[in-house]
Amino acid sequence: MSELFESELANTATRRALRVLQSAKGRAAVIDGREMILFSTNDYLGLSHHPAVIESACRAARDYGWGSGASRLISGTTAPHMEFEQAAAAFLDKPAALMFSSGYAANTGLLTALLGRGDTVFADRLCHASILDGARYSGAKLIRYAHNDPNDLARRLDGAPARGKRLIVTDGVFSMDGDVAPLAELAQLAGRHGAIFMVDDAHGFGVFGPQGRGTPHMTGIHDRVDIHVATLGKALGGEGGFIAGSRALIDGLINFSRPFIYSTSPPAAQAAAGLAALELVKSDAGGNLREKLVENMRKMVQILEKIGYNTQPVESHIVPLIMGSDAKLTDCSRHFHERGLYVPAIRPPTVPSGGERFRVSLSAAHTKDDLERLDAAFGELKAGGLI
Ligand SMILES: Cc1ncc(COP(=O)(O)O)c(C=O)c1O
């Protein structure tokens, strides 16, 4: 028998490998024995290392143990799980919420429970893999509309059979492009076509809108979002996902969502840390962190202006720089690495071929010096004709 995956892994240029952090402190980490500034994390507010978050996790671990020992429906639901869910639902102005082990499990667990054969999902072309996988596993028909294009969605809604459930889904902030979805137009189409409207605001939650409630609140259409998904793994600095919506939706998920039912529940410490992070997000301290993040976004805009990169406007803390070729990515990556900067290179299949890019993730934890080092590195790449 030949080696497993032998032919699939034969192309060494596209082969993925793990990068090991010997230690990590939010915006900085030691990789291969060298301290690097990370422009790769989704820890947008730097809460993963906040003392209040860590203390909450430790207290819950002492009180409930590290592992929960059972699935949620058996004996894996603790007071911190319920407290997090109630706080998350109230924060998003929804009657109820349900926590999952990850955002991936939330999306796949939601779509497979809610939809089946005869139903239709209309998803933005660039929706996150967890949404597309959930739609495919559900057996519903998956129709992908052109990215951020309500006109294309309208045409596809008109052309699709009007039977079964129809669900329109979009990311709030797109994970690889950093642009924001036209939520008002999408909500209007959902209303007109009697479709369920779902927003996965993994990257907007904690960052955008009043008190960091996310893109639906920022655009003032949150009451038209039937299903609001977010994660604990990004601005909350932790791990896990959650779904907020009607009581009936959440009861349905508790009864029919297989990743929720047939999996050991996330540790109480995970929920307690999420709750502490949520309290910070809502507080004045959270507001200050969001201001710092916006300041860092402004500095990033200046860096891009200096190198003459104006392919697309900077709409969020996720900033893509499309390089379009693997060779360019490799040369520039080496340059960043030599300067102690980790700027992740994103290649197909995560992005379409030709869309090879650097994805700069900004955090409120980045210092002025971090951004100046990034500025200098981009300046050298420009001077060397590499970008
Ligand atoms: C839009 C979106 N949804 C869901 C997820 C999955 O979340 P998690 O990392 O918690 O599994 C991601 C992850 O990056 C994402 O970008």
Tab-separated table of C-alpha atoms and ligand atoms in Angstrom:
chain	number	residue	atom	x	y	z
A	1	MET	CA	0.000	0.000	0.000
A	2	SER	CA	1.315	3.496	-0.811
A	3	GLU	CA	1.702	6.085	1.954
A	4	LEU	CA	-1.562	7.738	2.984
A	5	PHE	CA	-2.143	11.070	1.218
A	6	GLU	CA	1.004	10.454	-0.826
A	7	SER	CA	-0.249	12.029	-4.055
A	8	GLU	CA	-2.277	14.757	-2.312
A	9	LEU	CA	0.807	15.937	-0.391
A	10	ALA	CA	3.205	15.654	-3.325
A	11	ASN	CA	3.071	19.377	-4.116
A	12	THR	CA	5.473	20.738	-1.504
A	13	ALA	CA	4.787	24.365	-2.549
A	14	THR	CA	1.209	24.227	-1.275
A	15	ARG	CA	1.788	21.802	1.568
A	16	ARG	CA	0.764	23.187	4.954
A	17	ALA	CA	2.794	22.776	8.128
A	18	LEU	CA	2.287	23.737	11.739
A	19	ARG	CA	4.122	26.652	13.314
A	20	VAL	CA	4.909	26.128	16.985
A	21	LEU	CA	4.830	28.983	19.486
A	22	GLN	CA	7.258	28.289	22.333
A	23	SER	CA	5.566	31.016	24.351
A	24	ALA	CA	2.875	33.571	23.594
A	25	LYS	CA	1.818	36.864	25.088
A	26	GLY	CA	-1.040	38.038	22.875
A	27	ARG	CA	0.585	40.307	20.289
A	28	ALA	CA	4.038	38.708	20.646
A	29	ALA	CA	5.272	35.119	20.639
A	30	VAL	CA	8.488	33.136	20.509
A	31	ILE	CA	8.671	31.116	17.288
A	32	ASP	CA	11.771	29.045	16.430
A	33	GLY	CA	13.539	30.607	19.400
A	34	ARG	CA	12.917	34.157	18.186
A	35	GLU	CA	10.507	36.809	19.493
A	36	MET	CA	8.028	37.788	16.796
A	37	ILE	CA	5.275	40.401	16.685
A	38	LEU	CA	2.112	38.646	15.523
A	39	PHE	CA	-0.071	40.281	12.894
A	40	SER	CA	-2.014	37.044	12.697
A	41	THR	CA	-4.236	36.738	15.735
A	42	ASN	CA	-7.987	37.201	16.055
A	43	ASP	CA	-7.471	38.412	19.618
A	44	TYR	CA	-8.586	41.846	18.401
A	45	LEU	CA	-8.883	43.505	21.793
A	46	GLY	CA	-5.973	41.671	23.434
A	47	LEU	CA	-8.297	40.072	26.004
A	48	SER	CA	-6.695	36.615	25.869
A	49	HIS	CA	-4.156	37.841	28.442
A	50	HIS	CA	-6.378	40.150	30.476
A	51	PRO	CA	-5.970	39.388	34.211
A	52	ALA	CA	-9.751	39.468	34.855
A	53	VAL	CA	-10.362	36.921	32.081
A	54	ILE	CA	-7.610	34.597	33.270
A	55	GLU	CA	-8.706	34.906	36.895
A	56	SER	CA	-12.303	34.000	35.962
A	57	ALA	CA	-11.130	30.945	34.063
A	58	CYS	CA	-8.924	29.836	36.989
A	59	ARG	CA	-11.718	30.317	39.533
A	60	ALA	CA	-14.161	28.279	37.432
A	61	ALA	CA	-11.548	25.549	36.881
A	62	ARG	CA	-11.022	25.339	40.646
A	63	ASP	CA	-14.796	25.264	41.303
A	64	TYR	CA	-15.895	22.931	38.491
A	65	GLY	CA	-12.703	21.099	37.436
A	66	TRP	CA	-10.909	21.563	34.115
A	67	GLY	CA	-13.085	19.210	32.047
A	68	SER	CA	-16.868	19.243	32.159
A	69	GLY	CA	-17.008	15.427	32.059
A	70	ALA	CA	-20.224	15.141	30.039
A	71	SER	CA	-22.239	16.598	27.203
A	72	ARG	CA	-24.517	19.551	27.883
A	73	LEU	CA	-27.702	17.438	28.049
A	74	ILE	CA	-26.235	14.935	30.505
A	75	SER	CA	-24.366	16.758	33.293
A	76	GLY	CA	-22.167	19.188	31.368
A	77	THR	CA	-24.231	22.353	31.874
A	78	THR	CA	-22.868	24.502	34.701
A	79	ALA	CA	-23.857	27.883	36.101
A	80	PRO	CA	-21.112	29.665	34.039
A	81	HIS	CA	-22.530	28.184	30.801
A	82	MET	CA	-25.980	29.548	31.634
A	83	GLU	CA	-24.601	32.912	32.788
A	84	PHE	CA	-22.612	33.360	29.598
A	85	GLU	CA	-25.583	32.449	27.418
A	86	GLN	CA	-27.945	34.811	29.244
A	87	ALA	CA	-25.442	37.671	29.090
A	88	ALA	CA	-24.701	37.061	25.388
A	89	ALA	CA	-28.422	36.959	24.507
A	90	ALA	CA	-29.135	40.183	26.432
A	91	PHE	CA	-26.132	41.892	24.835
A	92	LEU	CA	-27.443	41.057	21.349
A	93	ASP	CA	-31.084	41.919	22.225
A	94	LYS	CA	-32.226	38.342	21.593
A	95	PRO	CA	-34.411	36.192	23.855
A	96	ALA	CA	-31.907	33.313	24.110
A	97	ALA	CA	-28.443	32.065	23.175
A	98	LEU	CA	-26.601	28.745	23.083
A	99	MET	CA	-22.873	28.125	23.418
A	100	PHE	CA	-20.963	25.578	21.314
A	101	SER	CA	-17.381	24.268	21.574
A	102	SER	CA	-16.359	26.387	18.581
A	103	GLY	CA	-17.751	28.699	15.927
A	104	TYR	CA	-17.290	25.873	13.419
A	105	ALA	CA	-19.483	23.576	15.538
A	106	ALA	CA	-22.056	26.370	15.981
A	107	ASN	CA	-22.469	26.937	12.241
A	108	THR	CA	-22.495	23.294	11.195
A	109	GLY	CA	-24.695	22.369	14.178
A	110	LEU	CA	-27.151	25.114	13.362
A	111	LEU	CA	-27.523	24.542	9.624
A	112	THR	CA	-27.762	20.756	9.850
A	113	ALA	CA	-30.425	20.974	12.587
A	114	LEU	CA	-32.496	23.661	10.897
A	115	LEU	CA	-32.388	22.624	7.237
A	116	GLY	CA	-32.792	19.533	5.119
A	117	ARG	CA	-33.698	18.339	1.637
A	118	GLY	CA	-36.158	20.700	-0.073
A	119	ASP	CA	-34.747	23.761	1.711
A	120	THR	CA	-32.429	26.361	0.140
A	121	VAL	CA	-29.454	28.276	1.525
A	122	PHE	CA	-28.371	31.496	-0.209
A	123	ALA	CA	-24.799	32.159	0.954
A	124	ASP	CA	-22.336	34.871	-0.009
A	125	ARG	CA	-19.558	33.342	-2.162
A	126	LEU	CA	-17.007	34.247	0.512
A	127	CYS	CA	-18.901	32.929	3.531
A	128	HIS	CA	-16.729	31.074	6.026
A	129	ALA	CA	-16.050	27.372	5.421
A	130	SER	CA	-18.095	26.392	8.498
A	131	ILE	CA	-21.220	27.933	6.929
A	132	LEU	CA	-20.644	26.299	3.559
A	133	ASP	CA	-19.888	22.939	5.186
A	134	GLY	CA	-23.007	23.171	7.370
A	135	ALA	CA	-25.135	24.005	4.341
A	136	ARG	CA	-23.702	21.055	2.390
A	137	TYR	CA	-24.041	18.570	5.269
A	138	SER	CA	-27.672	19.640	5.788
A	139	GLY	CA	-28.763	18.319	2.378
A	140	ALA	CA	-30.340	21.684	1.494
A	141	LYS	CA	-29.659	23.213	-1.921
A	142	LEU	CA	-26.737	25.631	-1.635
A	143	ILE	CA	-26.836	28.717	-3.861
A	144	ARG	CA	-23.805	31.026	-3.615
A	145	TYR	CA	-24.385	34.635	-4.645
A	146	ALA	CA	-21.672	37.058	-5.792
A	147	HIS	CA	-19.711	38.569	-2.926
A	148	ASN	CA	-21.524	41.466	-1.194
A	149	ASP	CA	-23.884	41.775	-4.174
A	150	PRO	CA	-27.573	42.133	-3.158
A	151	ASN	CA	-28.586	42.462	-6.833
A	152	ASP	CA	-27.143	39.050	-7.632
A	153	LEU	CA	-28.853	37.642	-4.530
A	154	ALA	CA	-32.184	39.168	-5.642
A	155	ARG	CA	-31.863	37.499	-9.062
A	156	ARG	CA	-31.096	34.157	-7.478
A	157	LEU	CA	-34.001	34.447	-5.034
A	158	ASP	CA	-36.343	35.212	-7.932
A	159	GLY	CA	-35.035	32.229	-9.898
A	160	ALA	CA	-35.212	29.634	-7.112
A	161	PRO	CA	-38.262	27.472	-6.395
A	162	ALA	CA	-40.432	28.949	-3.604
A	163	ARG	CA	-40.710	25.754	-1.575
A	164	GLY	CA	-39.180	24.678	1.720
A	165	LYS	CA	-37.311	26.978	4.084
A	166	ARG	CA	-35.115	29.677	2.534
A	167	LEU	CA	-32.173	31.007	4.485
A	168	ILE	CA	-29.957	33.946	3.535
A	169	VAL	CA	-26.574	33.896	5.274
A	170	THR	CA	-23.595	36.203	5.297
A	171	ASP	CA	-20.533	36.912	7.381
A	172	GLY	CA	-20.787	40.322	9.109
A	173	VAL	CA	-17.081	41.020	8.488
A	174	PHE	CA	-15.429	38.709	5.959
A	175	SER	CA	-12.589	36.742	7.482
A	176	MET	CA	-10.132	36.887	4.582
A	177	ASP	CA	-11.121	40.218	2.999
A	178	GLY	CA	-12.051	42.296	6.042
A	179	ASP	CA	-14.958	43.979	4.275
A	180	VAL	CA	-18.385	44.448	5.856
A	181	ALA	CA	-21.578	42.914	4.404
A	182	PRO	CA	-24.395	45.179	3.108
A	183	LEU	CA	-26.648	43.999	5.936
A	184	ALA	CA	-29.516	46.466	5.414
A	185	GLU	CA	-30.021	45.418	1.780
A	186	LEU	CA	-29.737	41.715	2.636
A	187	ALA	CA	-32.245	42.065	5.497
A	188	GLN	CA	-34.649	43.806	3.133
A	189	LEU	CA	-34.391	40.968	0.604
A	190	ALA	CA	-34.922	38.399	3.360
A	191	GLY	CA	-38.089	40.239	4.438
A	192	ARG	CA	-39.393	40.526	0.881
A	193	HIS	CA	-38.809	36.829	0.106
A	194	GLY	CA	-39.903	35.402	3.449
A	195	ALA	CA	-36.397	34.068	4.072
A	196	ILE	CA	-34.689	33.450	7.415
A	197	PHE	CA	-31.816	35.935	7.807
A	198	MET	CA	-28.584	34.745	9.457
A	199	VAL	CA	-25.458	36.789	10.175
A	200	ASP	CA	-22.201	35.191	11.318
A	201	ASP	CA	-20.523	38.126	13.003
A	202	ALA	CA	-17.468	36.232	14.262
A	203	HIS	CA	-15.128	39.101	13.328
A	204	GLY	CA	-17.458	42.036	14.036
A	205	PHE	CA	-18.587	40.979	17.515
A	206	GLY	CA	-16.810	42.944	20.251
A	207	VAL	CA	-15.371	45.391	17.740
A	208	PHE	CA	-18.128	47.181	15.814
A	209	GLY	CA	-21.372	48.880	16.846
A	210	PRO	CA	-22.422	50.361	20.170
A	211	GLN	CA	-20.446	48.711	23.020
A	212	GLY	CA	-19.074	46.238	20.478
A	213	ARG	CA	-22.419	44.536	19.812
A	214	GLY	CA	-21.349	43.928	16.234
A	215	THR	CA	-22.245	44.767	12.657
A	216	PRO	CA	-26.052	44.176	12.903
A	217	HIS	CA	-26.284	46.799	15.669
A	218	MET	CA	-23.840	49.065	13.828
A	219	THR	CA	-26.184	49.086	10.826
A	220	GLY	CA	-29.317	49.298	12.989
A	221	ILE	CA	-30.896	46.131	11.571
A	222	HIS	CA	-30.279	43.755	14.489
A	223	ASP	CA	-34.005	43.226	15.045
A	224	ARG	CA	-34.255	41.858	11.489
A	225	VAL	CA	-31.547	39.245	12.062
A	226	ASP	CA	-33.236	35.949	12.914
A	227	ILE	CA	-30.032	34.072	13.716
A	228	HIS	CA	-26.982	35.871	15.071
A	229	VAL	CA	-23.803	33.795	15.330
A	230	ALA	CA	-20.609	34.963	17.036
A	231	THR	CA	-17.563	33.422	18.630
A	232	LEU	CA	-15.664	33.599	21.888
A	233	GLY	CA	-12.488	32.866	19.941
A	234	LYS	CA	-11.854	36.281	18.465
A	235	ALA	CA	-12.486	39.645	20.211
A	236	LEU	CA	-13.403	37.818	23.438
A	237	GLY	CA	-9.917	36.293	23.417
A	238	GLY	CA	-11.112	32.772	24.271
A	239	GLU	CA	-12.550	29.766	22.523
A	240	GLY	CA	-16.076	28.677	21.525
A	241	GLY	CA	-19.027	29.863	19.476
A	242	PHE	CA	-22.586	30.872	20.199
A	243	ILE	CA	-25.916	31.381	18.479
A	244	ALA	CA	-28.466	33.974	19.578
A	245	GLY	CA	-32.082	34.064	18.427
A	246	SER	CA	-35.638	33.229	19.435
A	247	ARG	CA	-36.409	30.865	22.320
A	248	ALA	CA	-37.883	28.413	19.791
A	249	LEU	CA	-34.663	28.438	17.747
A	250	ILE	CA	-32.519	27.730	20.808
A	251	ASP	CA	-34.883	25.002	22.075
A	252	GLY	CA	-34.732	23.423	18.611
A	253	LEU	CA	-30.936	23.425	18.700
A	254	ILE	CA	-30.833	21.923	22.187
A	255	ASN	CA	-33.007	19.084	20.847
A	256	PHE	CA	-31.685	18.578	17.312
A	257	SER	CA	-28.165	19.999	16.907
A	258	ARG	CA	-25.842	17.001	16.791
A	259	PRO	CA	-22.506	18.764	17.590
A	260	PHE	CA	-24.247	20.259	20.643
A	261	ILE	CA	-25.857	17.006	21.789
A	262	TYR	CA	-23.127	14.456	21.057
A	263	SER	CA	-20.013	16.256	22.298
A	264	THR	CA	-18.467	16.884	25.703
A	265	SER	CA	-19.478	20.376	26.735
A	266	PRO	CA	-16.852	23.125	26.735
A	267	PRO	CA	-15.260	23.544	30.191
A	268	ALA	CA	-17.006	25.845	32.684
A	269	ALA	CA	-13.744	27.840	32.662
A	270	GLN	CA	-14.261	28.596	28.960
A	271	ALA	CA	-17.723	30.021	29.640
A	272	ALA	CA	-16.539	31.940	32.723
A	273	ALA	CA	-13.654	33.489	30.780
A	274	GLY	CA	-16.112	34.386	27.997
A	275	LEU	CA	-18.393	36.097	30.495
A	276	ALA	CA	-15.517	38.104	32.014
A	277	ALA	CA	-14.393	39.135	28.520
A	278	LEU	CA	-17.953	40.133	27.604
A	279	GLU	CA	-18.149	42.344	30.710
A	280	LEU	CA	-14.915	44.035	29.607
A	281	VAL	CA	-16.186	44.489	26.042
A	282	LYS	CA	-19.293	46.294	27.389
A	283	SER	CA	-17.322	48.492	29.804
A	284	ASP	CA	-15.479	51.781	29.297
A	285	ALA	CA	-12.272	49.744	29.162
A	286	GLY	CA	-13.708	47.947	26.120
A	287	GLY	CA	-14.516	51.307	24.539
A	288	ASN	CA	-10.899	52.415	25.054
A	289	LEU	CA	-9.618	49.216	23.455
A	290	ARG	CA	-11.882	49.740	20.439
A	291	GLU	CA	-10.531	53.296	20.096
A	292	LYS	CA	-6.982	51.950	20.191
A	293	LEU	CA	-7.890	49.412	17.507
A	294	VAL	CA	-9.318	52.159	15.286
A	295	GLU	CA	-6.113	54.150	15.819
A	296	ASN	CA	-4.101	51.128	14.675
A	297	MET	CA	-6.370	50.772	11.641
A	298	ARG	CA	-5.635	54.418	10.756
A	299	LYS	CA	-1.896	53.740	10.995
A	300	MET	CA	-2.349	50.732	8.707
A	301	VAL	CA	-4.119	52.942	6.154
A	302	GLN	CA	-1.110	55.305	6.234
A	303	ILE	CA	1.273	52.375	5.690
A	304	LEU	CA	-0.735	51.252	2.656
A	305	GLU	CA	-0.897	54.794	1.285
A	306	LYS	CA	2.882	55.116	1.557
A	307	ILE	CA	3.466	51.993	-0.530
A	308	GLY	CA	0.736	52.989	-2.990
A	309	TYR	CA	-1.460	49.977	-2.248
A	310	ASN	CA	-5.024	51.032	-2.936
A	311	THR	CA	-6.660	47.841	-4.184
A	312	GLN	CA	-9.497	48.055	-1.684
A	313	PRO	CA	-10.404	50.387	1.179
A	314	VAL	CA	-9.602	49.322	4.748
A	315	GLU	CA	-12.992	48.606	6.340
A	316	SER	CA	-11.933	46.725	9.443
A	317	HIS	CA	-9.086	45.366	11.536
A	318	ILE	CA	-8.558	42.591	8.918
A	319	VAL	CA	-6.458	43.980	6.077
A	320	PRO	CA	-5.706	41.828	3.025
A	321	LEU	CA	-2.804	42.595	0.684
A	322	ILE	CA	-3.376	40.628	-2.481
A	323	MET	CA	-0.050	39.446	-3.960
A	324	GLY	CA	-1.536	37.132	-6.585
A	325	SER	CA	1.420	34.753	-6.699
A	326	ASP	CA	2.982	32.250	-4.385
A	327	ALA	CA	6.548	33.294	-5.245
A	328	LYS	CA	5.901	36.867	-4.104
A	329	LEU	CA	4.329	35.640	-0.895
A	330	THR	CA	7.347	33.468	-0.125
A	331	ASP	CA	9.877	36.285	-0.735
A	332	CYS	CA	7.932	38.832	1.310
A	333	SER	CA	7.291	36.303	4.128
A	334	ARG	CA	11.032	35.732	4.441
A	335	HIS	CA	11.574	39.486	4.669
A	336	PHE	CA	8.958	39.902	7.417
A	337	HIS	CA	10.359	36.935	9.304
A	338	GLU	CA	13.897	38.346	9.240
A	339	ARG	CA	12.530	41.506	10.842
A	340	GLY	CA	10.728	39.644	13.633
A	341	LEU	CA	7.260	40.169	12.177
A	342	TYR	CA	4.790	37.366	11.606
A	343	VAL	CA	2.397	38.362	8.827
A	344	PRO	CA	0.474	35.270	7.709
A	345	ALA	CA	0.480	34.304	4.047
A	346	ILE	CA	-2.874	32.934	2.893
A	347	ARG	CA	-2.888	30.586	-0.068
A	348	PRO	CA	-5.463	28.476	-1.957
A	349	PRO	CA	-7.650	26.653	-1.081
A	350	THR	CA	-8.350	29.099	1.775
A	351	VAL	CA	-8.598	31.829	-0.899
A	352	PRO	CA	-9.195	31.400	-4.641
A	353	SER	CA	-6.171	30.914	-6.907
A	354	GLY	CA	-4.796	34.354	-7.841
A	355	GLY	CA	-6.000	35.706	-4.497
A	356	GLU	CA	-2.788	34.754	-2.659
A	357	ARG	CA	-2.387	37.372	0.028
A	358	PHE	CA	-1.031	38.600	3.283
A	359	ARG	CA	-3.748	38.944	5.892
A	360	VAL	CA	-2.761	41.562	8.445
A	361	SER	CA	-4.837	41.243	11.626
A	362	LEU	CA	-4.679	44.272	13.862
A	363	SER	CA	-5.181	44.231	17.601
A	364	ALA	CA	-5.696	46.914	20.204
A	365	ALA	CA	-2.668	45.318	21.891
A	366	HIS	CA	-0.319	46.359	19.050
A	367	THR	CA	1.927	49.208	20.113
A	368	LYS	CA	3.088	52.253	18.162
A	369	ASP	CA	6.480	50.564	17.841
A	370	ASP	CA	4.886	47.384	16.376
A	371	LEU	CA	3.182	49.429	13.664
A	372	GLU	CA	6.370	51.397	12.971
A	373	ARG	CA	8.270	48.143	12.467
A	374	LEU	CA	5.574	46.954	10.058
A	375	ASP	CA	5.732	50.308	8.261
A	376	ALA	CA	9.519	50.014	7.869
A	377	ALA	CA	9.273	46.424	6.579
A	378	PHE	CA	6.678	47.393	3.954
A	379	GLY	CA	8.814	50.392	2.955
A	380	GLU	CA	11.809	48.092	2.357
A	381	LEU	CA	9.699	45.674	0.312
A	382	LYS	CA	8.478	48.561	-1.830
A	383	ALA	CA	11.997	49.951	-2.265
A	384	GLY	CA	13.219	46.466	-3.236
A	385	GLY	CA	10.496	46.156	-5.879
A	386	LEU	CA	8.942	43.159	-4.141
A	387	ILE	CA	5.527	44.795	-3.823
B	1	LIG	C1	-16.840	33.958	9.907
B	1	LIG	C2	-16.354	32.832	10.761
B	1	LIG	N1	-17.251	32.006	11.316
B	1	LIG	C3	-16.877	30.973	12.087
B	1	LIG	C4	-15.558	30.725	12.333
B	1	LIG	C5	-15.170	29.540	13.157
B	1	LIG	O1	-15.015	29.944	14.467
B	1	LIG	P1	-14.102	29.089	15.470
B	1	LIG	O2	-12.692	29.484	15.181
B	1	LIG	O3	-14.572	29.491	16.820
B	1	LIG	O4	-14.352	27.654	15.174
B	1	LIG	C6	-14.576	31.566	11.794
B	1	LIG	C7	-13.151	31.307	12.094
B	1	LIG	O5	-12.260	32.013	11.719
B	1	LIG	C8	-14.986	32.645	10.984
B	1	LIG	O6	-14.091	33.450	10.417
